[in-house]
Amino acid sequence: MKILKILSAAMMAAVLTVTATSCKEEKSRRVRRSEEAEVTETKPDFNETKYYVMIGTTGERDENIRLRYFYGDEIMAVVWYHTPGDYEYGDIFVAKEGIEPEHKPNEDGPYPMTYSNELSSDIELEKIGNCKDLMETKELKVTSADYDGMGHWSIHLKDKSWNEYRYGFINDAYFGVELAGAEKGERYTFAMNNGKIVIPLK
């Protein structure tokens, strides 16, 4: 009888051990599935090859919108003659029917023999979201802030892995995040797309 009790107790202990292990494994699988789902839900899904990003306002009374236009590997500064009241810094737009900015000579501007890129007031762009929601972000450290002349600045930066980046802009508007006064060693968070800087977020 003693032997039967001992065998019975041993079998019960083995069953409990297997059950506990199975529960732990199932819990671990649930946690992994949950983490994978969370990563999938928060991963940006942005596949546009041509798009505009609002980076500030311009005009005598800041009545127009200043954009960065991304097309392939190129970037263009664009003035959109549209009231900024409906939009905010970092908003992303796509052009209906593939409309491109018009190039106009700056005959009366401070930098003659140059051109501005413009979208007229009758042009409508479709807002698809904001950089902070649709794009990855990365903190970068300023290595130098250089004035190139003709109103253009180049901000050189590095990430934690010492990869180098450059953010160039024409200082002709009121920007949502101002980098003309950036100093070496300062850190900023940038919206990134395909490993390249889009705009500074903060």
mmCIF file of C-alpha atoms in Angstrom:
data_model
loop_
_atom_site.group_PDB
_atom_site.id
_atom_site.type_symbol
_atom_site.label_atom_id
_atom_site.label_comp_id
_atom_site.label_asym_id
_atom_site.label_seq_id
_atom_site.Cartn_x
_atom_site.Cartn_y
_atom_site.Cartn_z
ATOM 1 C CA MET A 1 0.000 0.000 0.000
ATOM 2 C CA LYS A 2 2.869 2.372 0.882
ATOM 3 C CA ILE A 3 4.449 1.726 -2.491
ATOM 4 C CA LEU A 4 1.167 2.501 -4.288
ATOM 5 C CA LYS A 5 0.812 5.778 -2.356
ATOM 6 C CA ILE A 6 4.404 6.752 -3.173
ATOM 7 C CA LEU A 7 3.928 5.933 -6.867
ATOM 8 C CA SER A 8 0.618 7.829 -6.919
ATOM 9 C CA ALA A 9 2.232 10.901 -5.299
ATOM 10 C CA ALA A 10 5.135 10.774 -7.746
ATOM 11 C CA MET A 11 2.778 10.580 -10.721
ATOM 12 C CA MET A 12 0.716 13.509 -9.381
ATOM 13 C CA ALA A 13 3.881 15.603 -8.922
ATOM 14 C CA ALA A 14 4.955 14.816 -12.470
ATOM 15 C CA VAL A 15 1.528 15.812 -13.838
ATOM 16 C CA LEU A 16 1.621 19.106 -11.899
ATOM 17 C CA THR A 17 5.143 19.820 -13.163
ATOM 18 C CA VAL A 18 4.138 19.185 -16.782
ATOM 19 C CA THR A 19 0.998 21.299 -16.346
ATOM 20 C CA ALA A 20 2.963 24.188 -14.793
ATOM 21 C CA THR A 21 5.596 24.026 -17.544
ATOM 22 C CA SER A 22 2.881 23.946 -20.214
ATOM 23 C CA CYS A 23 1.163 26.969 -18.638
ATOM 24 C CA LYS A 24 4.461 28.883 -18.521
ATOM 25 C CA GLU A 25 5.171 28.053 -22.160
ATOM 26 C CA GLU A 26 1.657 29.098 -23.193
ATOM 27 C CA LYS A 27 1.987 32.334 -21.190
ATOM 28 C CA SER A 28 5.371 32.982 -22.829
ATOM 29 C CA ARG A 29 3.842 32.395 -26.270
ATOM 30 C CA ARG A 30 0.991 34.785 -25.439
ATOM 31 C CA VAL A 31 3.470 37.467 -24.322
ATOM 32 C CA ARG A 32 5.534 37.014 -27.504
ATOM 33 C CA ARG A 33 2.419 37.193 -29.646
ATOM 34 C CA SER A 34 1.319 40.307 -27.783
ATOM 35 C CA GLU A 35 4.730 41.966 -28.233
ATOM 36 C CA GLU A 36 4.798 41.059 -31.934
ATOM 37 C CA ALA A 37 1.296 42.483 -32.384
ATOM 38 C CA GLU A 38 2.344 45.677 -30.598
ATOM 39 C CA VAL A 39 5.387 46.117 -32.851
ATOM 40 C CA THR A 40 3.242 45.525 -35.934
ATOM 41 C CA GLU A 41 0.654 48.062 -34.799
ATOM 42 C CA THR A 42 3.156 50.811 -34.001
ATOM 43 C CA LYS A 43 5.466 50.338 -36.994
ATOM 44 C CA PRO A 44 5.049 53.232 -39.462
ATOM 45 C CA ASP A 45 3.555 52.339 -42.822
ATOM 46 C CA PHE A 46 4.645 55.088 -45.190
ATOM 47 C CA ASN A 47 5.359 54.291 -48.833
ATOM 48 C CA GLU A 48 4.949 57.589 -50.680
ATOM 49 C CA THR A 49 7.681 58.468 -53.186
ATOM 50 C CA LYS A 50 6.460 62.047 -53.769
ATOM 51 C CA TYR A 51 5.129 64.081 -50.873
ATOM 52 C CA TYR A 52 5.158 67.506 -49.229
ATOM 53 C CA VAL A 53 5.788 68.256 -45.544
ATOM 54 C CA MET A 54 4.768 71.484 -43.812
ATOM 55 C CA ILE A 55 7.761 72.965 -41.992
ATOM 56 C CA GLY A 56 6.577 76.486 -41.243
ATOM 57 C CA THR A 57 4.939 79.659 -42.478
ATOM 58 C CA THR A 58 6.163 82.447 -44.734
ATOM 59 C CA GLY A 59 5.088 85.797 -46.144
ATOM 60 C CA GLU A 60 4.957 89.272 -44.618
ATOM 61 C CA ARG A 61 2.235 88.150 -42.205
ATOM 62 C CA ASP A 62 3.059 84.426 -42.206
ATOM 63 C CA GLU A 63 0.017 83.958 -44.383
ATOM 64 C CA ASN A 64 1.469 81.201 -46.575
ATOM 65 C CA ILE A 65 2.755 77.675 -45.977
ATOM 66 C CA ARG A 66 6.393 76.655 -46.320
ATOM 67 C CA LEU A 67 6.867 73.061 -47.523
ATOM 68 C CA ARG A 68 9.634 70.573 -48.177
ATOM 69 C CA TYR A 69 8.900 68.595 -51.316
ATOM 70 C CA PHE A 70 10.381 65.093 -51.480
ATOM 71 C CA TYR A 71 10.544 63.482 -54.923
ATOM 72 C CA GLY A 72 12.740 60.438 -55.271
ATOM 73 C CA ASP A 73 16.133 61.296 -53.790
ATOM 74 C CA GLU A 74 15.636 65.050 -54.267
ATOM 75 C CA ILE A 75 14.271 67.697 -51.895
ATOM 76 C CA MET A 76 12.852 71.076 -52.867
ATOM 77 C CA ALA A 77 11.842 74.129 -50.802
ATOM 78 C CA VAL A 78 8.328 75.183 -51.813
ATOM 79 C CA VAL A 79 5.982 78.060 -50.926
ATOM 80 C CA TRP A 80 2.292 77.139 -51.017
ATOM 81 C CA TYR A 81 0.035 80.187 -51.207
ATOM 82 C CA HIS A 82 -2.499 78.703 -48.837
ATOM 83 C CA THR A 83 -3.632 79.785 -45.386
ATOM 84 C CA PRO A 84 -1.790 77.795 -42.699
ATOM 85 C CA GLY A 85 -4.724 77.937 -40.289
ATOM 86 C CA ASP A 86 -5.995 74.464 -41.239
ATOM 87 C CA TYR A 87 -2.647 72.706 -40.810
ATOM 88 C CA GLU A 88 0.251 72.209 -38.420
ATOM 89 C CA TYR A 89 3.986 71.607 -38.481
ATOM 90 C CA GLY A 90 4.866 68.164 -39.802
ATOM 91 C CA ASP A 91 1.664 67.579 -41.778
ATOM 92 C CA ILE A 92 2.226 65.424 -44.871
ATOM 93 C CA PHE A 93 0.509 66.090 -48.207
ATOM 94 C CA VAL A 94 0.325 64.445 -51.606
ATOM 95 C CA ALA A 95 -0.558 66.273 -54.809
ATOM 96 C CA LYS A 96 -3.680 65.394 -56.723
ATOM 97 C CA GLU A 97 -3.059 64.468 -60.355
ATOM 98 C CA GLY A 98 0.714 64.726 -59.877
ATOM 99 C CA ILE A 99 0.878 68.529 -59.787
ATOM 100 C CA GLU A 100 4.453 69.869 -59.592
ATOM 101 C CA PRO A 101 5.677 73.214 -58.162
ATOM 102 C CA GLU A 102 6.209 76.096 -60.572
ATOM 103 C CA HIS A 103 9.731 77.573 -60.776
ATOM 104 C CA LYS A 104 9.803 81.381 -60.733
ATOM 105 C CA PRO A 105 12.811 83.736 -60.858
ATOM 106 C CA ASN A 106 13.464 85.817 -57.724
ATOM 107 C CA GLU A 107 13.813 89.105 -59.606
ATOM 108 C CA ASP A 108 12.810 91.266 -56.644
ATOM 109 C CA GLY A 109 14.146 89.049 -53.864
ATOM 110 C CA PRO A 110 17.333 89.412 -51.802
ATOM 111 C CA TYR A 111 19.108 86.762 -53.903
ATOM 112 C CA PRO A 112 18.851 87.629 -57.630
ATOM 113 C CA MET A 113 19.568 84.974 -60.258
ATOM 114 C CA THR A 114 17.879 82.352 -58.076
ATOM 115 C CA TYR A 115 14.484 80.700 -58.347
ATOM 116 C CA SER A 116 11.613 80.027 -55.966
ATOM 117 C CA ASN A 117 9.322 77.016 -56.166
ATOM 118 C CA GLU A 118 5.636 77.768 -55.725
ATOM 119 C CA LEU A 119 2.191 76.222 -55.544
ATOM 120 C CA SER A 120 -0.566 78.720 -56.301
ATOM 121 C CA SER A 121 -3.537 79.366 -54.025
ATOM 122 C CA ASP A 122 -5.870 77.332 -56.239
ATOM 123 C CA ILE A 123 -3.773 74.180 -55.811
ATOM 124 C CA GLU A 124 -5.255 71.626 -53.421
ATOM 125 C CA LEU A 125 -3.039 69.107 -51.639
ATOM 126 C CA GLU A 126 -4.404 66.064 -49.810
ATOM 127 C CA LYS A 127 -3.295 65.730 -46.196
ATOM 128 C CA ILE A 128 -2.506 62.096 -45.314
ATOM 129 C CA GLY A 129 -1.191 62.485 -41.753
ATOM 130 C CA ASN A 130 1.673 63.909 -39.736
ATOM 131 C CA CYS A 131 5.358 62.963 -39.557
ATOM 132 C CA LYS A 132 5.184 62.202 -35.841
ATOM 133 C CA ASP A 133 2.537 59.534 -36.507
ATOM 134 C CA LEU A 134 3.630 58.033 -39.844
ATOM 135 C CA MET A 135 7.428 58.070 -39.705
ATOM 136 C CA GLU A 136 10.187 56.587 -37.619
ATOM 137 C CA THR A 137 12.110 58.923 -35.335
ATOM 138 C CA LYS A 138 15.781 59.161 -34.391
ATOM 139 C CA GLU A 139 17.757 61.323 -31.984
ATOM 140 C CA LEU A 140 20.781 62.947 -33.626
ATOM 141 C CA LYS A 141 23.594 65.082 -32.252
ATOM 142 C CA VAL A 142 24.753 68.263 -33.988
ATOM 143 C CA THR A 143 28.386 68.164 -35.098
ATOM 144 C CA SER A 144 28.291 71.551 -36.867
ATOM 145 C CA ALA A 145 25.844 74.226 -38.035
ATOM 146 C CA ASP A 146 27.232 76.002 -41.090
ATOM 147 C CA TYR A 147 25.928 79.002 -43.011
ATOM 148 C CA ASP A 148 26.582 78.347 -46.704
ATOM 149 C CA GLY A 149 25.558 81.782 -47.995
ATOM 150 C CA MET A 150 22.534 82.873 -50.063
ATOM 151 C CA GLY A 151 20.285 82.179 -47.075
ATOM 152 C CA HIS A 152 21.159 78.471 -46.928
ATOM 153 C CA TRP A 153 22.191 76.502 -43.809
ATOM 154 C CA SER A 154 23.689 73.029 -43.478
ATOM 155 C CA ILE A 155 23.306 71.182 -40.185
ATOM 156 C CA HIS A 156 25.639 68.196 -39.830
ATOM 157 C CA LEU A 157 24.669 65.455 -37.390
ATOM 158 C CA LYS A 158 25.567 61.978 -36.143
ATOM 159 C CA ASP A 159 23.594 59.181 -34.519
ATOM 160 C CA LYS A 160 24.748 56.854 -31.713
ATOM 161 C CA SER A 161 26.440 54.579 -34.254
ATOM 162 C CA TRP A 162 28.363 57.540 -35.734
ATOM 163 C CA ASN A 163 26.410 57.498 -38.981
ATOM 164 C CA GLU A 164 26.505 60.981 -40.507
ATOM 165 C CA TYR A 165 23.524 63.042 -41.706
ATOM 166 C CA ARG A 166 22.984 66.473 -43.200
ATOM 167 C CA TYR A 167 19.922 68.693 -42.919
ATOM 168 C CA GLY A 168 19.912 71.633 -45.339
ATOM 169 C CA PHE A 169 17.383 74.451 -45.513
ATOM 170 C CA ILE A 170 16.844 77.991 -46.791
ATOM 171 C CA ASN A 171 16.182 80.291 -43.850
ATOM 172 C CA ASP A 172 13.314 82.216 -45.419
ATOM 173 C CA ALA A 173 10.402 81.297 -43.167
ATOM 174 C CA TYR A 174 9.211 80.873 -39.596
ATOM 175 C CA PHE A 175 9.913 77.218 -38.918
ATOM 176 C CA GLY A 176 8.155 74.977 -36.427
ATOM 177 C CA VAL A 177 11.557 73.801 -35.155
ATOM 178 C CA GLU A 178 14.358 76.323 -35.679
ATOM 179 C CA LEU A 179 17.847 74.970 -36.414
ATOM 180 C CA ALA A 180 19.661 78.108 -37.625
ATOM 181 C CA GLY A 181 20.828 78.629 -34.036
ATOM 182 C CA ALA A 182 21.787 74.995 -33.425
ATOM 183 C CA GLU A 183 25.123 74.450 -31.674
ATOM 184 C CA LYS A 184 27.595 71.590 -31.655
ATOM 185 C CA GLY A 185 26.656 68.886 -29.150
ATOM 186 C CA GLU A 186 22.935 69.685 -29.064
ATOM 187 C CA ARG A 187 20.522 66.832 -29.675
ATOM 188 C CA TYR A 188 17.339 66.905 -31.741
ATOM 189 C CA THR A 189 14.744 64.286 -32.613
ATOM 190 C CA PHE A 190 14.104 63.899 -36.349
ATOM 191 C CA ALA A 191 11.416 62.239 -38.437
ATOM 192 C CA MET A 192 13.122 59.741 -40.761
ATOM 193 C CA ASN A 193 12.071 58.056 -44.001
ATOM 194 C CA ASN A 194 14.176 55.345 -45.666
ATOM 195 C CA GLY A 195 17.115 56.263 -43.436
ATOM 196 C CA LYS A 196 17.055 59.945 -44.430
ATOM 197 C CA ILE A 197 16.097 63.054 -42.465
ATOM 198 C CA VAL A 198 12.669 64.509 -43.237
ATOM 199 C CA ILE A 199 12.283 67.264 -40.600
ATOM 200 C CA PRO A 200 13.318 67.941 -37.014
ATOM 201 C CA LEU A 201 10.481 67.218 -34.566
ATOM 202 C CA LYS A 202 11.965 68.649 -31.360
#
